[in-house]
């Protein structure tokens, strides 16, 4: 399944939902990629301040990947309303 993610909060929601759909605990995800449970919790709650490395480690543990594509935003000088 594909998820359109435009904000850090949306990314955290998708990661949390994927973890729960796989019936994994935050501890189990963290153990898979050598992160403490608290780090997984913080990434799910507010991934913005987390390092990209940590975010990608959690994504990997959940079997998720990132695809970057051109947006439909016409004027790149004007930020999206989602941000």
PDB file of N, CA and C in Angstrom:
ATOM      1  N   UNK A   1       0.844  -1.178   0.000  1.00  0.00           N
ATOM      2  CA  UNK A   1       0.000   0.000   0.000  1.00  0.00           C
ATOM      3  C   UNK A   1       0.890   1.241   0.000  1.00  0.00           C
ATOM      4  N   UNK A   2       0.450   2.263  -0.700  1.00  0.00           N
ATOM      5  CA  UNK A   2       1.171   3.535  -0.750  1.00  0.00           C
ATOM      6  C   UNK A   2       0.501   4.553   0.167  1.00  0.00           C
ATOM      7  N   UNK A   3       1.314   5.393   0.802  1.00  0.00           N
ATOM      8  CA  UNK A   3       0.820   6.452   1.667  1.00  0.00           C
ATOM      9  C   UNK A   3       1.417   7.774   1.198  1.00  0.00           C
ATOM     10  N   UNK A   4       0.581   8.760   0.983  1.00  0.00           N
ATOM     11  CA  UNK A   4       1.063  10.092   0.638  1.00  0.00           C
ATOM     12  C   UNK A   4       1.371  10.821   1.941  1.00  0.00           C
ATOM     13  N   UNK A   5       2.623  11.181   2.115  1.00  0.00           N
ATOM     14  CA  UNK A   5       3.073  11.813   3.356  1.00  0.00           C
ATOM     15  C   UNK A   5       3.662  13.170   3.011  1.00  0.00           C
ATOM     16  N   UNK A   6       3.099  14.205   3.629  1.00  0.00           N
ATOM     17  CA  UNK A   6       3.578  15.559   3.379  1.00  0.00           C
ATOM     18  C   UNK A   6       4.086  16.253   4.641  1.00  0.00           C
ATOM     19  N   UNK A   7       3.894  15.634   5.799  1.00  0.00           N
ATOM     20  CA  UNK A   7       4.349  16.240   7.048  1.00  0.00           C
ATOM     21  C   UNK A   7       4.993  15.177   7.939  1.00  0.00           C
ATOM     22  N   UNK A   8       5.857  15.590   8.844  1.00  0.00           N
ATOM     23  CA  UNK A   8       6.441  14.627   9.782  1.00  0.00           C
ATOM     24  C   UNK A   8       5.366  13.897  10.602  1.00  0.00           C
ATOM     25  N   UNK A   9       4.323  14.602  10.999  1.00  0.00           N
ATOM     26  CA  UNK A   9       3.262  13.963  11.792  1.00  0.00           C
ATOM     27  C   UNK A   9       2.597  12.826  11.018  1.00  0.00           C
ATOM     28  N   UNK A  10       2.390  13.023   9.723  1.00  0.00           N
ATOM     29  CA  UNK A  10       1.802  11.962   8.904  1.00  0.00           C
ATOM     30  C   UNK A  10       2.724  10.748   8.842  1.00  0.00           C
ATOM     31  N   UNK A  11       4.028  10.999   8.757  1.00  0.00           N
ATOM     32  CA  UNK A  11       4.982   9.894   8.734  1.00  0.00           C
ATOM     33  C   UNK A  11       4.903   9.096  10.032  1.00  0.00           C
ATOM     34  N   UNK A  12       4.858   9.793  11.149  1.00  0.00           N
ATOM     35  CA  UNK A  12       4.738   9.111  12.441  1.00  0.00           C
ATOM     36  C   UNK A  12       3.473   8.289  12.536  1.00  0.00           C
ATOM     37  N   UNK A  13       2.371   8.823  12.041  1.00  0.00           N
ATOM     38  CA  UNK A  13       1.094   8.086  12.058  1.00  0.00           C
ATOM     39  C   UNK A  13       1.172   6.815  11.222  1.00  0.00           C
ATOM     40  N   UNK A  14       1.804   6.915  10.062  1.00  0.00           N
ATOM     41  CA  UNK A  14       1.933   5.734   9.192  1.00  0.00           C
ATOM     42  C   UNK A  14       2.814   4.678   9.855  1.00  0.00           C
ATOM     43  N   UNK A  15       3.917   5.104  10.437  1.00  0.00           N
ATOM     44  CA  UNK A  15       4.795   4.138  11.103  1.00  0.00           C
ATOM     45  C   UNK A  15       4.071   3.456  12.265  1.00  0.00           C
ATOM     46  N   UNK A  16       3.348   4.229  13.062  1.00  0.00           N
ATOM     47  CA  UNK A  16       2.609   3.656  14.187  1.00  0.00           C
ATOM     48  C   UNK A  16       1.552   2.668  13.684  1.00  0.00           C
ATOM     49  N   UNK A  17       0.815   3.074  12.659  1.00  0.00           N
ATOM     50  CA  UNK A  17      -0.221   2.200  12.117  1.00  0.00           C
ATOM     51  C   UNK A  17       0.345   0.917  11.544  1.00  0.00           C
ATOM     52  N   UNK A  18       1.461   1.019  10.851  1.00  0.00           N
ATOM     53  CA  UNK A  18       2.100  -0.166  10.281  1.00  0.00           C
ATOM     54  C   UNK A  18       2.594  -1.096  11.383  1.00  0.00           C
ATOM     55  N   UNK A  19       3.183  -0.508  12.416  1.00  0.00           N
ATOM     56  CA  UNK A  19       3.659  -1.325  13.545  1.00  0.00           C
ATOM     57  C   UNK A  19       2.508  -2.069  14.199  1.00  0.00           C
ATOM     58  N   UNK A  20       1.428  -1.356  14.434  1.00  0.00           N
ATOM     59  CA  UNK A  20       0.272  -1.980  15.083  1.00  0.00           C
ATOM     60  C   UNK A  20      -0.370  -3.038  14.187  1.00  0.00           C
ATOM     61  N   UNK A  21      -0.418  -2.782  12.882  1.00  0.00           N
ATOM     62  CA  UNK A  21      -1.016  -3.770  11.971  1.00  0.00           C
ATOM     63  C   UNK A  21      -0.177  -5.052  11.928  1.00  0.00           C
ATOM     64  N   UNK A  22       1.112  -4.921  12.213  1.00  0.00           N
ATOM     65  CA  UNK A  22       1.988  -6.093  12.275  1.00  0.00           C
ATOM     66  C   UNK A  22       2.028  -6.695  13.685  1.00  0.00           C
ATOM     67  N   UNK A  23       1.268  -6.102  14.587  1.00  0.00           N
ATOM     68  CA  UNK A  23       1.192  -6.540  15.979  1.00  0.00           C
ATOM     69  C   UNK A  23       2.575  -6.568  16.645  1.00  0.00           C
ATOM     70  N   UNK A  24       3.321  -5.504  16.397  1.00  0.00           N
ATOM     71  CA  UNK A  24       4.642  -5.359  16.999  1.00  0.00           C
ATOM     72  C   UNK A  24       4.593  -4.301  18.094  1.00  0.00           C
ATOM     73  N   UNK A  25       5.370  -4.489  19.116  1.00  0.00           N
ATOM     74  CA  UNK A  25       5.518  -3.463  20.147  1.00  0.00           C
ATOM     75  C   UNK A  25       6.635  -2.509  19.726  1.00  0.00           C
ATOM     76  N   UNK A  26       6.657  -1.360  20.348  1.00  0.00           N
ATOM     77  CA  UNK A  26       7.757  -0.430  20.101  1.00  0.00           C
ATOM     78  C   UNK A  26       9.080  -1.068  20.510  1.00  0.00           C
ATOM     79  N   UNK A  27       9.058  -1.833  21.556  1.00  0.00           N
ATOM     80  CA  UNK A  27      10.272  -2.520  22.018  1.00  0.00           C
ATOM     81  C   UNK A  27      10.770  -3.494  20.954  1.00  0.00           C
ATOM     82  N   UNK A  28       9.863  -4.258  20.357  1.00  0.00           N
ATOM     83  CA  UNK A  28      10.254  -5.233  19.333  1.00  0.00           C
ATOM     84  C   UNK A  28      10.856  -4.544  18.109  1.00  0.00           C
ATOM     85  N   UNK A  29      10.264  -3.428  17.706  1.00  0.00           N
ATOM     86  CA  UNK A  29      10.797  -2.675  16.572  1.00  0.00           C
ATOM     87  C   UNK A  29      12.183  -2.144  16.923  1.00  0.00           C
ATOM     88  N   UNK A  30      12.313  -1.573  18.093  1.00  0.00           N
ATOM     89  CA  UNK A  30      13.600  -1.040  18.527  1.00  0.00           C
ATOM     90  C   UNK A  30      14.671  -2.115  18.615  1.00  0.00           C
ATOM     91  N   UNK A  31      14.307  -3.272  19.136  1.00  0.00           N
ATOM     92  CA  UNK A  31      15.268  -4.372  19.249  1.00  0.00           C
ATOM     93  C   UNK A  31      15.783  -4.795  17.869  1.00  0.00           C
ATOM     94  N   UNK A  32      14.920  -4.740  16.865  1.00  0.00           N
ATOM     95  CA  UNK A  32      15.301  -5.139  15.507  1.00  0.00           C
ATOM     96  C   UNK A  32      16.401  -4.252  14.946  1.00  0.00           C
ATOM     97  N   UNK A  33      16.361  -2.971  15.281  1.00  0.00           N
ATOM     98  CA  UNK A  33      17.321  -2.014  14.695  1.00  0.00           C
ATOM     99  C   UNK A  33      18.194  -1.337  15.747  1.00  0.00           C
ATOM    100  N   UNK A  34      18.283  -1.949  16.919  1.00  0.00           N
ATOM    101  CA  UNK A  34      19.158  -1.473  17.983  1.00  0.00           C
ATOM    102  C   UNK A  34      18.846  -0.044  18.430  1.00  0.00           C
ATOM    103  N   UNK A  35      17.567   0.213  18.659  1.00  0.00           N
ATOM    104  CA  UNK A  35      17.124   1.492  19.209  1.00  0.00           C
ATOM    105  C   UNK A  35      16.321   1.212  20.475  1.00  0.00           C
ATOM    106  N   UNK A  36      16.397   2.081  21.469  1.00  0.00           N
ATOM    107  CA  UNK A  36      15.569   1.888  22.655  1.00  0.00           C
ATOM    108  C   UNK A  36      14.088   2.138  22.338  1.00  0.00           C
ATOM    109  N   UNK A  37      13.227   1.543  23.120  1.00  0.00           N
ATOM    110  CA  UNK A  37      11.780   1.700  22.930  1.00  0.00           C
ATOM    111  C   UNK A  37      11.392   3.167  22.939  1.00  0.00           C
ATOM    112  N   UNK A  38      12.007   3.945  23.813  1.00  0.00           N
ATOM    113  CA  UNK A  38      11.678   5.365  23.915  1.00  0.00           C
ATOM    114  C   UNK A  38      11.962   6.103  22.602  1.00  0.00           C
ATOM    115  N   UNK A  39      13.026   5.723  21.905  1.00  0.00           N
ATOM    116  CA  UNK A  39      13.349   6.358  20.619  1.00  0.00           C
ATOM    117  C   UNK A  39      12.272   6.057  19.589  1.00  0.00           C
ATOM    118  N   UNK A  40      11.790   4.817  19.559  1.00  0.00           N
ATOM    119  CA  UNK A  40      10.716   4.451  18.629  1.00  0.00           C
ATOM    120  C   UNK A  40       9.462   5.248  18.955  1.00  0.00           C
ATOM    121  N   UNK A  41       9.151   5.370  20.235  1.00  0.00           N
ATOM    122  CA  UNK A  41       7.988   6.148  20.660  1.00  0.00           C
ATOM    123  C   UNK A  41       8.098   7.604  20.210  1.00  0.00           C
ATOM    124  N   UNK A  42       9.258   8.208  20.422  1.00  0.00           N
ATOM    125  CA  UNK A  42       9.456   9.604  20.022  1.00  0.00           C
ATOM    126  C   UNK A  42       9.338   9.778  18.504  1.00  0.00           C
ATOM    127  N   UNK A  43       9.867   8.831  17.745  1.00  0.00           N
ATOM    128  CA  UNK A  43       9.790   8.910  16.292  1.00  0.00           C
ATOM    129  C   UNK A  43       8.338   8.800  15.830  1.00  0.00           C
ATOM    130  N   UNK A  44       7.574   7.929  16.446  1.00  0.00           N
ATOM    131  CA  UNK A  44       6.152   7.803  16.083  1.00  0.00           C
ATOM    132  C   UNK A  44       5.366   9.057  16.464  1.00  0.00           C
ATOM    133  N   UNK A  45       5.714   9.657  17.583  1.00  0.00           N
ATOM    134  CA  UNK A  45       4.991  10.821  18.085  1.00  0.00           C
ATOM    135  C   UNK A  45       5.374  12.101  17.352  1.00  0.00           C
ATOM    136  N   UNK A  46       6.672  12.272  17.120  1.00  0.00           N
ATOM    137  CA  UNK A  46       7.164  13.498  16.496  1.00  0.00           C
ATOM    138  C   UNK A  46       8.463  13.198  15.760  1.00  0.00           C
ATOM    139  N   UNK A  47       8.380  12.666  14.535  1.00  0.00           N
ATOM    140  CA  UNK A  47       9.595  12.280  13.824  1.00  0.00           C
ATOM    141  C   UNK A  47      10.435  13.453  13.322  1.00  0.00           C
ATOM    142  N   UNK A  48       9.897  14.665  13.346  1.00  0.00           N
ATOM    143  CA  UNK A  48      10.626  15.822  12.826  1.00  0.00           C
ATOM    144  C   UNK A  48      12.012  16.000  13.400  1.00  0.00           C
ATOM    145  N   UNK A  49      12.177  16.015  14.727  1.00  0.00           N
ATOM    146  CA  UNK A  49      13.507  16.227  15.293  1.00  0.00           C
ATOM    147  C   UNK A  49      14.434  15.007  15.212  1.00  0.00           C
ATOM    148  N   UNK A  50      13.889  13.839  14.896  1.00  0.00           N
ATOM    149  CA  UNK A  50      14.711  12.624  14.853  1.00  0.00           C
ATOM    150  C   UNK A  50      15.674  12.685  13.673  1.00  0.00           C
ATOM    151  N   UNK A  51      16.810  12.036  13.829  1.00  0.00           N
ATOM    152  CA  UNK A  51      17.752  11.985  12.710  1.00  0.00           C
ATOM    153  C   UNK A  51      17.161  11.125  11.601  1.00  0.00           C
ATOM    154  N   UNK A  52      17.533  11.446  10.379  1.00  0.00           N
ATOM    155  CA  UNK A  52      17.071  10.634   9.248  1.00  0.00           C
ATOM    156  C   UNK A  52      17.512   9.190   9.409  1.00  0.00           C
ATOM    157  N   UNK A  53      18.693   8.994   9.950  1.00  0.00           N
ATOM    158  CA  UNK A  53      19.177   7.629  10.155  1.00  0.00           C
ATOM    159  C   UNK A  53      18.219   6.837  11.037  1.00  0.00           C
ATOM    160  N   UNK A  54      17.790   7.435  12.135  1.00  0.00           N
ATOM    161  CA  UNK A  54      16.873   6.728  13.035  1.00  0.00           C
ATOM    162  C   UNK A  54      15.521   6.489  12.373  1.00  0.00           C
ATOM    163  N   UNK A  55      15.023   7.468  11.659  1.00  0.00           N
ATOM    164  CA  UNK A  55      13.743   7.293  10.955  1.00  0.00           C
ATOM    165  C   UNK A  55      13.854   6.149   9.963  1.00  0.00           C
ATOM    166  N   UNK A  56      14.931   6.119   9.196  1.00  0.00           N
ATOM    167  CA  UNK A  56      15.097   5.057   8.207  1.00  0.00           C
ATOM    168  C   UNK A  56      15.296   3.697   8.862  1.00  0.00           C
ATOM    169  N   UNK A  57      15.901   3.666  10.020  1.00  0.00           N
ATOM    170  CA  UNK A  57      16.051   2.390  10.734  1.00  0.00           C
ATOM    171  C   UNK A  57      14.686   1.839  11.136  1.00  0.00           C
ATOM    172  N   UNK A  58      13.813   2.706  11.644  1.00  0.00           N
ATOM    173  CA  UNK A  58      12.469   2.260  12.025  1.00  0.00           C
ATOM    174  C   UNK A  58      11.674   1.856  10.783  1.00  0.00           C
ATOM    175  N   UNK A  59      11.763   2.656   9.719  1.00  0.00           N
ATOM    176  CA  UNK A  59      11.079   2.291   8.478  1.00  0.00           C
ATOM    177  C   UNK A  59      11.525   0.906   8.012  1.00  0.00           C
ATOM    178  N   UNK A  60      12.814   0.652   8.073  1.00  0.00           N
ATOM    179  CA  UNK A  60      13.354  -0.639   7.665  1.00  0.00           C
ATOM    180  C   UNK A  60      12.799  -1.772   8.515  1.00  0.00           C
ATOM    181  N   UNK A  61      12.737  -1.556   9.817  1.00  0.00           N
ATOM    182  CA  UNK A  61      12.215  -2.586  10.720  1.00  0.00           C
ATOM    183  C   UNK A  61      10.764  -2.908  10.421  1.00  0.00           C
ATOM    184  N   UNK A  62      10.043  -1.940   9.866  1.00  0.00           N
ATOM    185  CA  UNK A  62       8.623  -2.133   9.554  1.00  0.00           C
ATOM    186  C   UNK A  62       8.393  -2.582   8.115  1.00  0.00           C
ATOM    187  N   UNK A  63       9.467  -2.734   7.358  1.00  0.00           N
ATOM    188  CA  UNK A  63       9.329  -3.147   5.967  1.00  0.00           C
ATOM    189  C   UNK A  63       8.798  -2.048   5.075  1.00  0.00           C
ATOM    190  N   UNK A  64       9.069  -0.798   5.443  1.00  0.00           N
ATOM    191  CA  UNK A  64       8.614   0.354   4.662  1.00  0.00           C
ATOM    192  C   UNK A  64       9.792   0.984   3.942  1.00  0.00           C
ATOM    193  N   UNK A  65       9.517   1.675   2.843  1.00  0.00           N
ATOM    194  CA  UNK A  65      10.548   2.395   2.108  1.00  0.00           C
ATOM    195  C   UNK A  65      10.016   3.750   1.697  1.00  0.00           C
ATOM    196  N   UNK A  66      10.917   4.636   1.310  1.00  0.00           N
ATOM    197  CA  UNK A  66      10.552   5.994   0.926  1.00  0.00           C
ATOM    198  C   UNK A  66      10.717   6.143  -0.586  1.00  0.00           C
ATOM    199  N   UNK A  67       9.724   6.759  -1.209  1.00  0.00           N
ATOM    200  CA  UNK A  67       9.787   7.099  -2.627  1.00  0.00           C
ATOM    201  C   UNK A  67       9.588   8.602  -2.726  1.00  0.00           C
ATOM    202  N   UNK A  68      10.480   9.297  -3.409  1.00  0.00           N
ATOM    203  CA  UNK A  68      10.368  10.741  -3.575  1.00  0.00           C
ATOM    204  C   UNK A  68       9.938  11.013  -5.012  1.00  0.00           C
ATOM    205  N   UNK A  69       8.923  11.854  -5.161  1.00  0.00           N
ATOM    206  CA  UNK A  69       8.439  12.182  -6.501  1.00  0.00           C
ATOM    207  C   UNK A  69       8.076  13.649  -6.563  1.00  0.00           C
ATOM    208  N   UNK A  70       7.965  14.153  -7.772  1.00  0.00           N
ATOM    209  CA  UNK A  70       7.580  15.544  -7.995  1.00  0.00           C
ATOM    210  C   UNK A  70       6.158  15.776  -7.494  1.00  0.00           C
ATOM    211  N   UNK A  71       5.962  16.864  -6.804  1.00  0.00           N
ATOM    212  CA  UNK A  71       4.657  17.241  -6.288  1.00  0.00           C
ATOM    213  C   UNK A  71       3.843  17.946  -7.357  1.00  0.00           C
ATOM    214  N   UNK A  72       2.549  18.086  -7.114  1.00  0.00           N
ATOM    215  CA  UNK A  72       1.665  18.813  -8.022  1.00  0.00           C
ATOM    216  C   UNK A  72       1.664  20.311  -7.741  1.00  0.00           C
ATOM    217  N   UNK A  73       2.497  20.762  -6.802  1.00  0.00           N
ATOM    218  CA  UNK A  73       2.557  22.180  -6.463  1.00  0.00           C
ATOM    219  C   UNK A  73       3.072  22.953  -7.677  1.00  0.00           C
ATOM    220  N   UNK A  74       2.308  23.947  -8.107  1.00  0.00           N
ATOM    221  CA  UNK A  74       2.655  24.709  -9.308  1.00  0.00           C
ATOM    222  C   UNK A  74       3.747  25.722  -9.030  1.00  0.00           C
ATOM    223  N   UNK A  75       3.649  26.442  -7.919  1.00  0.00           N
ATOM    224  CA  UNK A  75       4.601  27.497  -7.590  1.00  0.00           C
ATOM    225  C   UNK A  75       5.508  27.037  -6.453  1.00  0.00           C
ATOM    226  N   UNK A  76       6.760  26.605  -6.752  1.00  0.00           N
ATOM    227  CA  UNK A  76       7.633  26.121  -5.692  1.00  0.00           C
ATOM    228  C   UNK A  76       7.997  27.195  -4.664  1.00  0.00           C
ATOM    229  N   UNK A  77       7.808  28.468  -4.982  1.00  0.00           N
ATOM    230  CA  UNK A  77       8.108  29.533  -4.017  1.00  0.00           C
ATOM    231  C   UNK A  77       7.031  29.620  -2.945  1.00  0.00           C
ATOM    232  N   UNK A  78       5.856  29.064  -3.227  1.00  0.00           N
ATOM    233  CA  UNK A  78       4.753  29.089  -2.261  1.00  0.00           C
ATOM    234  C   UNK A  78       4.639  27.724  -1.602  1.00  0.00           C
ATOM    235  N   UNK A  79       4.859  27.625  -0.292  1.00  0.00           N
ATOM    236  CA  UNK A  79       4.790  26.326   0.369  1.00  0.00           C
ATOM    237  C   UNK A  79       3.387  25.726   0.306  1.00  0.00           C
ATOM    238  N   UNK A  80       3.350  24.428   0.375  1.00  0.00           N
ATOM    239  CA  UNK A  80       2.083  23.703   0.386  1.00  0.00           C
ATOM    240  C   UNK A  80       1.284  24.055   1.644  1.00  0.00           C
ATOM    241  N   UNK A  81      -0.023  24.030   1.546  1.00  0.00           N
ATOM    242  CA  UNK A  81      -0.887  24.302   2.685  1.00  0.00           C
ATOM    243  C   UNK A  81      -0.746  23.236   3.757  1.00  0.00           C
ATOM    244  N   UNK A  82      -0.232  22.039   3.389  1.00  0.00           N
ATOM    245  CA  UNK A  82      -0.060  20.948   4.346  1.00  0.00           C
ATOM    246  C   UNK A  82       1.073  21.207   5.327  1.00  0.00           C
ATOM    247  N   UNK A  83       1.935  22.080   5.020  1.00  0.00           N
ATOM    248  CA  UNK A  83       3.101  22.322   5.830  1.00  0.00           C
ATOM    249  C   UNK A  83       2.824  23.465   6.689  1.00  0.00           C
TER     250      UNK A  83
END
